[in-house]
Amino acid sequence: MTRTVLRGARWPGDVAIEDGLIVGVGEVPALDGDVVVDCAGDIITPGLVNTHHHFYQWLTRGWAVDEGLFGWLTTLYPVWARLTPEDVEAASAVALAELALSGCTTAADHHYLVPGGDDSVFDAIAAAARRIGVRVHLARGSMDLGASAGGLPPDSVVEEVDAILASTVAVHDRLHDGDRVVVTVAPCSPFSVSTRLMTESAELARSRGLRLHTHLAETLDEERDSIARFGRRPMEMLDELGWIAPDVWVAHGIHFSDAEVARLGATRTGVAHCPSSNCRLGSGIARVRDLVAAGAPVGLGVDGVASNEVGTLQPEMRQALYLARQRSLDPTAFSSADALALATTGGAACLGRSDIGSLAVGLKADVVVWPGDDVADVLDPVAALVLGPERSARHVLVGGEHVVRDGHLVGADLADLRRELARRARRLWPSAG
């Protein structure tokens, strides 16, 4: 097997790759037959891990720009109900392409809209992931609590519990390979699902060794809704239902008490921190430093681009750093290295993966080469990456294979993907637009 050596990076030095794995980091002696990639002056990191996204939302960027979460959702639910699997595949292709170009090699997509019960939409997402080359953790999301039963979503976008569970099994059996496509079980949120769905989803996931995912503690509206309906805070409800556990990661996790932070750490329940989306919706600032100190795995999430129109992962590192310092009023509270750790090792831990997230011998060769010429003057290369100008990756490798080479996608043409997305998105615009 030919060895590839990424040679001469400013940080952390050389990286050698063979048979899809990292086989050397630092000073790597040359061997006859090496394929050498010149990375002089560049910065190399592990592939970034996106722990929470909604790929389909690429079809609705720029909607409800001045709404909080509940108003934003009620505006968009009827629009999303019109999406076809073909729409979602087009959106997913752009989502994954933009993520790849921003250094993301593994992305978790929480898809909870299945109009008419047509779960071929998950095949469409997996097809887009195979085309772009990024690993996808495919969350079979669901909602069963419509407005007529006291939930937030309209009845037109919810499903029956038995149908959801049967579909989850079918999607797992069709698509899950445990590596490139990993199926997870993901009822949407406390205000859109029943306790029965939460309980039976957990039983199903654990019977098959799958991870669990949901939204939790994203807004004060959610907290008020939970107290009004159940007399308990959202996390209390999930804990009673067996959802605060090491095989679970939750999205957003903003409004936690001290006791809840400690409980998340003690149980090793993961949290996907979505800093830009939280700011866009005015939801609040997550207690990231406290969660990490308590022992909870914390990763970064782009979230859907209907609430984070940029849609790339690299800028989330800077945003996470800024918000952590702003929350604590302490510039030493969170470092550039801490931000990079959220995007790599923390994200891998949230997804239950020990084979990615680090530049370590024996791990999968999910590796990003970042151009370093414009930040060669910056003292600390990690600070250059996190705090410096936003950038696209020069090279991205997944399992040792290029998915981005010299700044361009290997498996698709981004301009073509964007044109097809725009054609489909404009169909959804209000007629007055």
Short mmCIF file of C-alpha atoms in Angstrom, two decimals:
data_model
loop_
_atom_site.label_atom_id
_atom_site.label_comp_id
_atom_site.label_asym_id
_atom_site.label_seq_id
_atom_site.Cartn_x
_atom_site.Cartn_y
_atom_site.Cartn_z
CA MET A 1 0.00 0.00 0.00
CA THR A 2 1.41 3.41 -0.99
CA ARG A 3 2.05 5.83 1.85
CA THR A 4 0.97 9.47 1.55
CA VAL A 5 2.92 12.05 3.53
CA LEU A 6 1.61 15.55 4.14
CA ARG A 7 5.02 17.17 4.39
CA GLY A 8 6.24 20.38 6.00
CA ALA A 9 3.22 21.81 7.79
CA ARG A 10 3.92 24.56 10.28
CA TRP A 11 1.78 22.68 12.81
CA PRO A 12 2.01 19.85 13.86
CA GLY A 13 4.66 18.88 11.28
CA ASP A 14 4.34 15.95 8.90
CA VAL A 15 1.40 13.55 8.81
CA ALA A 16 1.76 10.12 7.20
CA ILE A 17 -1.22 8.13 5.96
CA GLU A 18 -1.45 4.52 4.85
CA ASP A 19 -4.40 2.22 4.21
CA GLY A 20 -6.83 4.90 5.39
CA LEU A 21 -5.14 5.37 8.78
CA ILE A 22 -2.71 7.84 10.32
CA VAL A 23 0.66 6.12 10.67
CA GLY A 24 2.91 9.01 11.65
CA VAL A 25 2.74 12.56 13.05
CA GLY A 26 5.55 15.07 13.59
CA GLU A 27 8.87 14.30 11.95
CA VAL A 28 8.18 11.50 9.47
CA PRO A 29 11.30 10.03 7.81
CA ALA A 30 11.04 9.67 4.04
CA LEU A 31 10.56 6.24 2.48
CA ASP A 32 10.99 5.19 -1.12
CA GLY A 33 7.67 5.33 -2.91
CA ASP A 34 6.06 7.95 -0.66
CA VAL A 35 3.46 10.17 -2.30
CA VAL A 36 4.36 13.59 -0.91
CA VAL A 37 1.88 16.47 -0.61
CA ASP A 38 3.67 19.78 -0.07
CA CYS A 39 2.15 21.51 2.94
CA ALA A 40 4.98 23.94 3.66
CA GLY A 41 3.75 26.65 6.03
CA ASP A 42 0.24 25.23 6.24
CA ILE A 43 -1.71 24.13 9.34
CA ILE A 44 -2.98 20.56 9.69
CA THR A 45 -5.78 19.52 12.01
CA PRO A 46 -8.01 16.51 12.46
CA GLY A 47 -11.14 16.65 10.36
CA LEU A 48 -13.75 18.78 12.08
CA VAL A 49 -16.85 17.08 13.50
CA ASN A 50 -20.24 18.77 13.16
CA THR A 51 -22.49 17.40 15.90
CA HIS A 52 -25.81 19.02 14.90
CA HIS A 53 -27.21 20.12 11.56
CA HIS A 54 -30.41 20.14 9.52
CA PHE A 55 -29.27 19.77 5.92
CA TYR A 56 -32.72 20.33 4.43
CA GLN A 57 -32.79 23.89 5.76
CA TRP A 58 -30.53 25.02 2.91
CA LEU A 59 -33.84 25.39 1.05
CA THR A 60 -35.03 28.12 3.43
CA ARG A 61 -32.13 30.42 4.18
CA GLY A 62 -33.15 33.95 5.08
CA TRP A 63 -36.68 33.23 6.29
CA ALA A 64 -38.07 34.60 9.59
CA VAL A 65 -34.89 36.54 10.26
CA ASP A 66 -36.32 38.51 13.19
CA GLU A 67 -38.07 35.67 15.05
CA GLY A 68 -37.21 33.66 18.13
CA LEU A 69 -37.30 29.88 17.98
CA PHE A 70 -41.04 29.28 18.32
CA GLY A 71 -42.03 32.03 15.88
CA TRP A 72 -39.34 30.91 13.46
CA LEU A 73 -40.58 27.31 13.60
CA THR A 74 -44.25 28.15 13.14
CA THR A 75 -43.33 30.27 10.10
CA LEU A 76 -41.30 27.50 8.52
CA TYR A 77 -43.17 24.29 9.37
CA PRO A 78 -45.70 24.76 6.52
CA VAL A 79 -42.91 25.50 4.06
CA TRP A 80 -40.91 22.45 5.08
CA ALA A 81 -44.03 20.29 4.70
CA ARG A 82 -43.77 20.89 0.94
CA LEU A 83 -40.27 19.41 0.56
CA THR A 84 -39.70 16.28 -1.52
CA PRO A 85 -36.88 13.75 -1.11
CA GLU A 86 -35.33 15.23 -4.26
CA ASP A 87 -35.38 18.68 -2.65
CA VAL A 88 -33.69 17.29 0.45
CA GLU A 89 -31.00 15.54 -1.61
CA ALA A 90 -30.20 18.80 -3.40
CA ALA A 91 -30.03 20.67 -0.08
CA SER A 92 -27.94 17.93 1.52
CA ALA A 93 -25.43 17.98 -1.31
CA VAL A 94 -24.85 21.71 -0.85
CA ALA A 95 -24.78 21.38 2.94
CA LEU A 96 -22.16 18.65 2.81
CA ALA A 97 -20.14 20.39 0.11
CA GLU A 98 -19.95 23.60 2.13
CA LEU A 99 -19.08 21.62 5.24
CA ALA A 100 -16.32 19.72 3.46
CA LEU A 101 -14.80 22.92 2.13
CA SER A 102 -14.79 24.28 5.69
CA GLY A 103 -12.84 21.28 6.98
CA CYS A 104 -15.68 19.08 8.20
CA THR A 105 -15.21 15.34 7.66
CA THR A 106 -18.08 14.02 9.83
CA ALA A 107 -21.51 15.61 10.15
CA ALA A 108 -24.60 14.70 12.16
CA ASP A 109 -27.83 15.51 10.33
CA HIS A 110 -31.03 15.62 12.41
CA HIS A 111 -33.86 15.15 9.92
CA TYR A 112 -37.27 15.13 11.60
CA LEU A 113 -39.66 16.06 8.76
CA VAL A 114 -41.05 13.06 6.87
CA PRO A 115 -44.21 14.30 5.09
CA GLY A 116 -46.48 11.43 4.18
CA GLY A 117 -44.14 9.01 5.95
CA ASP A 118 -41.85 8.76 2.90
CA ASP A 119 -38.61 7.73 4.55
CA SER A 120 -36.77 7.54 1.23
CA VAL A 121 -35.67 11.03 2.26
CA PHE A 122 -32.99 9.33 4.38
CA ASP A 123 -31.71 7.44 1.35
CA ALA A 124 -31.46 10.82 -0.39
CA ILE A 125 -29.35 12.26 2.43
CA ALA A 126 -27.07 9.20 2.43
CA ALA A 127 -26.67 9.46 -1.35
CA ALA A 128 -25.55 13.08 -1.02
CA ALA A 129 -23.04 12.09 1.67
CA ARG A 130 -21.58 9.37 -0.55
CA ARG A 131 -21.29 11.82 -3.43
CA ILE A 132 -19.43 14.46 -1.42
CA GLY A 133 -17.42 11.93 0.62
CA VAL A 134 -18.18 13.13 4.16
CA ARG A 135 -19.12 10.72 6.96
CA VAL A 136 -22.72 11.26 8.07
CA HIS A 137 -24.42 10.42 11.34
CA LEU A 138 -27.98 10.23 10.08
CA ALA A 139 -30.51 10.94 12.80
CA ARG A 140 -33.93 9.49 12.00
CA GLY A 141 -35.78 12.37 13.58
CA SER A 142 -39.49 12.41 14.30
CA MET A 143 -42.44 14.40 15.63
CA ASP A 144 -45.73 12.89 16.80
CA LEU A 145 -47.24 15.72 18.86
CA GLY A 146 -49.17 18.03 16.56
CA ALA A 147 -50.93 21.27 17.42
CA SER A 148 -54.27 19.54 17.99
CA ALA A 149 -52.65 17.50 20.80
CA GLY A 150 -50.89 20.47 22.40
CA GLY A 151 -47.64 20.38 20.42
CA LEU A 152 -46.05 23.18 18.42
CA PRO A 153 -45.91 21.71 14.88
CA PRO A 154 -49.00 21.53 12.67
CA ASP A 155 -50.65 18.13 12.42
CA SER A 156 -49.61 17.93 8.76
CA VAL A 157 -45.94 17.30 9.65
CA VAL A 158 -46.29 14.75 12.46
CA GLU A 159 -46.35 10.94 12.27
CA GLU A 160 -47.80 8.10 14.34
CA VAL A 161 -45.49 6.50 16.91
CA ASP A 162 -45.73 2.97 15.51
CA ALA A 163 -44.96 4.20 12.00
CA ILE A 164 -41.96 6.18 13.27
CA LEU A 165 -40.50 3.18 15.08
CA ALA A 166 -41.03 0.85 12.11
CA SER A 167 -39.44 3.37 9.78
CA THR A 168 -36.47 3.81 12.11
CA VAL A 169 -35.82 0.08 11.97
CA ALA A 170 -36.15 0.08 8.18
CA VAL A 171 -33.82 3.07 7.74
CA HIS A 172 -31.25 1.43 10.00
CA ASP A 173 -31.44 -1.84 8.12
CA ARG A 174 -31.08 -0.11 4.73
CA LEU A 175 -28.40 2.46 5.43
CA HIS A 176 -26.40 1.89 8.62
CA ASP A 177 -22.84 0.65 8.12
CA GLY A 178 -21.39 1.93 11.40
CA ASP A 179 -18.70 3.99 9.69
CA ARG A 180 -19.60 6.17 6.69
CA VAL A 181 -23.34 6.16 7.46
CA VAL A 182 -24.31 5.85 11.11
CA VAL A 183 -28.03 5.87 11.91
CA THR A 184 -29.14 7.38 15.21
CA VAL A 185 -32.57 7.68 16.84
CA ALA A 186 -33.74 11.24 17.32
CA PRO A 187 -37.21 12.41 18.38
CA CYS A 188 -37.20 16.12 17.69
CA SER A 189 -37.82 18.10 20.88
CA PRO A 190 -39.80 18.20 24.14
CA PHE A 191 -42.48 20.42 22.55
CA SER A 192 -43.06 18.25 19.46
CA VAL A 193 -43.04 14.66 20.73
CA SER A 194 -44.92 12.52 23.24
CA THR A 195 -43.40 10.81 26.25
CA ARG A 196 -44.33 7.49 24.64
CA LEU A 197 -42.22 8.30 21.58
CA MET A 198 -39.27 9.29 23.76
CA THR A 199 -39.49 6.12 25.85
CA GLU A 200 -39.98 3.68 22.99
CA SER A 201 -37.33 5.37 20.85
CA ALA A 202 -34.82 4.90 23.66
CA GLU A 203 -35.77 1.24 24.00
CA LEU A 204 -35.40 0.72 20.26
CA ALA A 205 -32.05 2.48 20.07
CA ARG A 206 -30.58 0.54 22.97
CA SER A 207 -31.81 -2.76 21.61
CA ARG A 208 -29.73 -2.08 18.50
CA GLY A 209 -26.76 -0.31 20.06
CA LEU A 210 -27.60 3.06 18.48
CA ARG A 211 -27.10 6.51 19.94
CA LEU A 212 -29.90 8.91 20.86
CA HIS A 213 -30.24 12.59 19.99
CA THR A 214 -32.76 15.39 20.59
CA HIS A 215 -33.04 19.14 21.14
CA LEU A 216 -32.95 20.20 24.78
CA ALA A 217 -32.98 23.43 26.83
CA GLU A 218 -32.67 25.64 23.77
CA THR A 219 -34.94 28.49 24.91
CA LEU A 220 -36.80 29.84 27.91
CA ASP A 221 -40.04 29.33 25.95
CA GLU A 222 -39.29 25.60 25.94
CA GLU A 223 -38.67 25.70 29.68
CA ARG A 224 -41.96 27.52 30.33
CA ASP A 225 -43.84 25.08 28.06
CA SER A 226 -42.40 22.08 29.90
CA ILE A 227 -43.24 23.46 33.32
CA ALA A 228 -46.78 24.30 32.20
CA ARG A 229 -47.41 20.86 30.67
CA PHE A 230 -45.50 18.57 33.02
CA GLY A 231 -44.59 20.59 36.11
CA ARG A 232 -40.92 19.86 35.41
CA ARG A 233 -37.99 21.48 33.65
CA PRO A 234 -37.11 19.96 30.26
CA MET A 235 -34.04 18.14 31.51
CA GLU A 236 -35.91 16.72 34.47
CA MET A 237 -38.40 15.22 32.05
CA LEU A 238 -35.69 13.68 29.89
CA ASP A 239 -33.87 12.30 32.90
CA GLU A 240 -37.05 10.57 34.10
CA LEU A 241 -37.43 9.05 30.63
CA GLY A 242 -33.90 7.62 30.63
CA TRP A 243 -32.48 10.18 28.22
CA ILE A 244 -29.66 11.58 30.35
CA ALA A 245 -27.05 8.92 29.73
CA PRO A 246 -23.69 8.32 28.01
CA ASP A 247 -25.33 7.11 24.76
CA VAL A 248 -27.17 10.44 24.33
CA TRP A 249 -26.12 13.82 23.02
CA VAL A 250 -28.46 16.81 23.01
CA ALA A 251 -28.52 19.90 20.83
CA HIS A 252 -28.09 23.46 22.15
CA GLY A 253 -28.22 22.84 25.92
CA ILE A 254 -28.35 26.53 26.86
CA HIS A 255 -30.60 26.77 29.90
CA PHE A 256 -29.22 24.32 32.45
CA SER A 257 -29.07 24.81 36.21
CA ASP A 258 -25.92 24.07 38.22
CA ALA A 259 -27.38 20.72 39.29
CA GLU A 260 -28.24 19.85 35.69
CA VAL A 261 -24.73 20.70 34.49
CA ALA A 262 -23.32 18.41 37.17
CA ARG A 263 -25.74 15.63 36.20
CA LEU A 264 -24.77 15.90 32.51
CA GLY A 265 -21.12 15.63 33.47
CA ALA A 266 -21.66 12.70 35.81
CA THR A 267 -23.58 10.76 33.16
CA ARG A 268 -21.28 11.80 30.26
CA THR A 269 -24.27 13.06 28.29
CA GLY A 270 -23.02 15.03 25.29
CA VAL A 271 -24.02 18.55 24.23
CA ALA A 272 -23.88 19.96 20.69
CA HIS A 273 -23.06 23.66 21.08
CA CYS A 274 -24.47 25.77 18.22
CA PRO A 275 -23.14 29.26 18.95
CA SER A 276 -24.10 31.14 15.78
CA SER A 277 -27.61 29.71 15.57
CA ASN A 278 -28.17 30.49 19.24
CA CYS A 279 -27.18 34.09 18.57
CA ARG A 280 -29.28 34.39 15.39
CA LEU A 281 -32.41 33.29 17.30
CA GLY A 282 -31.57 35.18 20.49
CA SER A 283 -31.75 31.97 22.49
CA GLY A 284 -28.95 32.54 24.98
CA ILE A 285 -25.32 31.57 25.62
CA ALA A 286 -24.55 27.97 26.56
CA ARG A 287 -22.47 27.20 29.65
CA VAL A 288 -19.75 25.52 27.64
CA ARG A 289 -16.89 26.02 30.08
CA ASP A 290 -19.00 24.71 32.97
CA LEU A 291 -20.16 21.69 30.96
CA VAL A 292 -16.63 20.76 29.93
CA ALA A 293 -15.36 21.23 33.49
CA ALA A 294 -18.15 18.96 34.75
CA GLY A 295 -17.05 16.20 32.35
CA ALA A 296 -19.77 16.39 29.71
CA PRO A 297 -18.59 15.85 26.13
CA VAL A 298 -19.22 19.08 24.19
CA GLY A 299 -18.96 19.42 20.42
CA LEU A 300 -19.76 22.11 17.88
CA GLY A 301 -22.79 22.27 15.64
CA VAL A 302 -23.59 24.47 12.66
CA ASP A 303 -27.34 23.84 13.10
CA GLY A 304 -29.57 24.45 10.11
CA VAL A 305 -28.78 27.34 7.78
CA ALA A 306 -32.29 28.69 8.24
CA SER A 307 -30.91 29.90 11.58
CA ASN A 308 -27.21 30.17 10.62
CA GLU A 309 -27.00 31.28 7.02
CA VAL A 310 -23.23 30.75 6.78
CA GLY A 311 -23.53 26.98 7.03
CA THR A 312 -19.86 26.18 7.62
CA LEU A 313 -18.12 24.77 10.68
CA GLN A 314 -14.76 26.56 10.83
CA PRO A 315 -16.24 29.93 11.93
CA GLU A 316 -18.07 28.26 14.80
CA MET A 317 -14.77 27.80 16.61
CA ARG A 318 -14.23 31.55 16.84
CA GLN A 319 -17.84 32.17 17.79
CA ALA A 320 -17.64 29.56 20.56
CA LEU A 321 -14.50 31.20 21.94
CA TYR A 322 -16.01 34.68 21.87
CA LEU A 323 -19.22 33.60 23.59
CA ALA A 324 -17.43 31.61 26.29
CA ARG A 325 -15.32 34.64 27.16
CA GLN A 326 -18.30 36.98 26.97
CA ARG A 327 -20.37 34.80 29.28
CA SER A 328 -17.61 34.61 31.90
CA LEU A 329 -16.20 38.13 31.31
CA ASP A 330 -12.82 36.42 31.39
CA PRO A 331 -10.40 36.35 28.42
CA THR A 332 -8.62 33.35 29.95
CA ALA A 333 -11.83 31.30 30.22
CA PHE A 334 -11.57 29.66 26.83
CA SER A 335 -8.56 29.33 24.54
CA SER A 336 -8.07 28.73 20.84
CA ALA A 337 -6.99 25.19 21.69
CA ASP A 338 -10.23 24.73 23.65
CA ALA A 339 -12.23 25.83 20.61
CA LEU A 340 -10.38 23.42 18.33
CA ALA A 341 -10.98 20.64 20.84
CA LEU A 342 -14.76 21.26 20.69
CA ALA A 343 -14.61 20.92 16.90
CA THR A 344 -12.58 17.68 16.98
CA THR A 345 -12.21 15.50 20.07
CA GLY A 346 -15.34 16.88 21.74
CA GLY A 347 -17.44 16.29 18.67
CA ALA A 348 -16.14 12.77 18.24
CA ALA A 349 -17.00 12.02 21.88
CA CYS A 350 -20.56 13.33 21.40
CA LEU A 351 -21.02 10.94 18.49
CA GLY A 352 -19.52 8.03 20.39
CA ARG A 353 -16.52 7.70 18.08
CA SER A 354 -13.02 6.89 19.28
CA ASP A 355 -11.65 6.38 15.76
CA ILE A 356 -11.74 10.04 14.62
CA GLY A 357 -11.15 13.50 16.05
CA SER A 358 -7.39 13.41 16.71
CA LEU A 359 -4.13 13.33 14.77
CA ALA A 360 -3.01 10.11 16.42
CA VAL A 361 -1.40 7.00 15.01
CA GLY A 362 -3.98 4.30 14.37
CA LEU A 363 -6.96 6.60 13.95
CA LYS A 364 -8.81 7.09 10.68
CA ALA A 365 -7.05 9.53 8.38
CA ASP A 366 -9.67 12.26 8.48
CA VAL A 367 -7.32 15.20 8.03
CA VAL A 368 -7.54 18.86 6.97
CA VAL A 369 -4.77 21.00 5.50
CA TRP A 370 -5.47 24.72 6.01
CA PRO A 371 -3.64 27.36 3.96
CA GLY A 372 -1.19 29.18 6.20
CA ASP A 373 0.40 31.75 3.91
CA ASP A 374 -1.81 34.66 5.01
CA VAL A 375 -1.31 33.90 8.72
CA ALA A 376 2.41 33.13 8.63
CA ASP A 377 2.94 36.22 10.81
CA VAL A 378 0.63 34.99 13.59
CA LEU A 379 2.58 33.74 16.60
CA ASP A 380 0.36 30.75 17.47
CA PRO A 381 -0.82 28.61 14.51
CA VAL A 382 -3.91 27.38 16.38
CA ALA A 383 -4.88 30.96 17.24
CA ALA A 384 -4.30 31.80 13.57
CA LEU A 385 -6.83 29.16 12.55
CA VAL A 386 -9.44 30.01 15.20
CA LEU A 387 -9.10 33.81 15.41
CA GLY A 388 -7.75 34.64 11.98
CA PRO A 389 -9.68 35.26 8.76
CA GLU A 390 -12.28 32.69 7.82
CA ARG A 391 -10.87 30.21 5.38
CA SER A 392 -11.63 27.23 3.24
CA ALA A 393 -9.49 24.12 3.45
CA ARG A 394 -6.71 23.48 0.96
CA HIS A 395 -7.06 19.70 1.23
CA VAL A 396 -9.55 17.50 3.08
CA LEU A 397 -9.06 13.75 3.38
CA VAL A 398 -11.60 11.27 4.73
CA GLY A 399 -10.18 7.84 5.42
CA GLY A 400 -7.05 8.93 3.55
CA GLU A 401 -8.95 9.82 0.35
CA HIS A 402 -9.22 13.38 -0.91
CA VAL A 403 -12.70 14.88 -0.83
CA VAL A 404 -11.24 18.38 -1.30
CA ARG A 405 -8.06 18.91 -3.29
CA ASP A 406 -6.44 22.31 -3.83
CA GLY A 407 -9.57 24.01 -2.51
CA HIS A 408 -12.03 22.24 -4.80
CA LEU A 409 -14.45 19.38 -4.25
CA VAL A 410 -13.35 16.10 -5.79
CA GLY A 411 -16.80 14.53 -6.19
CA ALA A 412 -18.99 17.41 -7.33
CA ASP A 413 -19.08 20.87 -8.86
CA LEU A 414 -20.19 23.36 -6.22
CA ALA A 415 -21.55 25.87 -8.75
CA ASP A 416 -23.82 23.20 -10.25
CA LEU A 417 -25.02 22.15 -6.80
CA ARG A 418 -25.81 25.75 -5.88
CA ARG A 419 -27.76 26.37 -9.09
CA GLU A 420 -29.94 23.32 -8.53
CA LEU A 421 -30.53 24.31 -4.91
CA ALA A 422 -31.54 27.87 -5.88
CA ARG A 423 -33.99 26.56 -8.48
CA ARG A 424 -35.69 24.42 -5.87
CA ALA A 425 -35.57 27.01 -3.08
CA ARG A 426 -37.19 29.72 -5.20
CA ARG A 427 -40.18 27.43 -5.78
CA LEU A 428 -40.93 27.78 -2.06
CA TRP A 429 -40.86 31.57 -1.96
CA PRO A 430 -44.11 33.43 -1.26
CA SER A 431 -45.79 34.45 -4.49
CA ALA A 432 -45.30 38.11 -3.60
CA GLY A 433 -41.54 37.46 -3.55
#
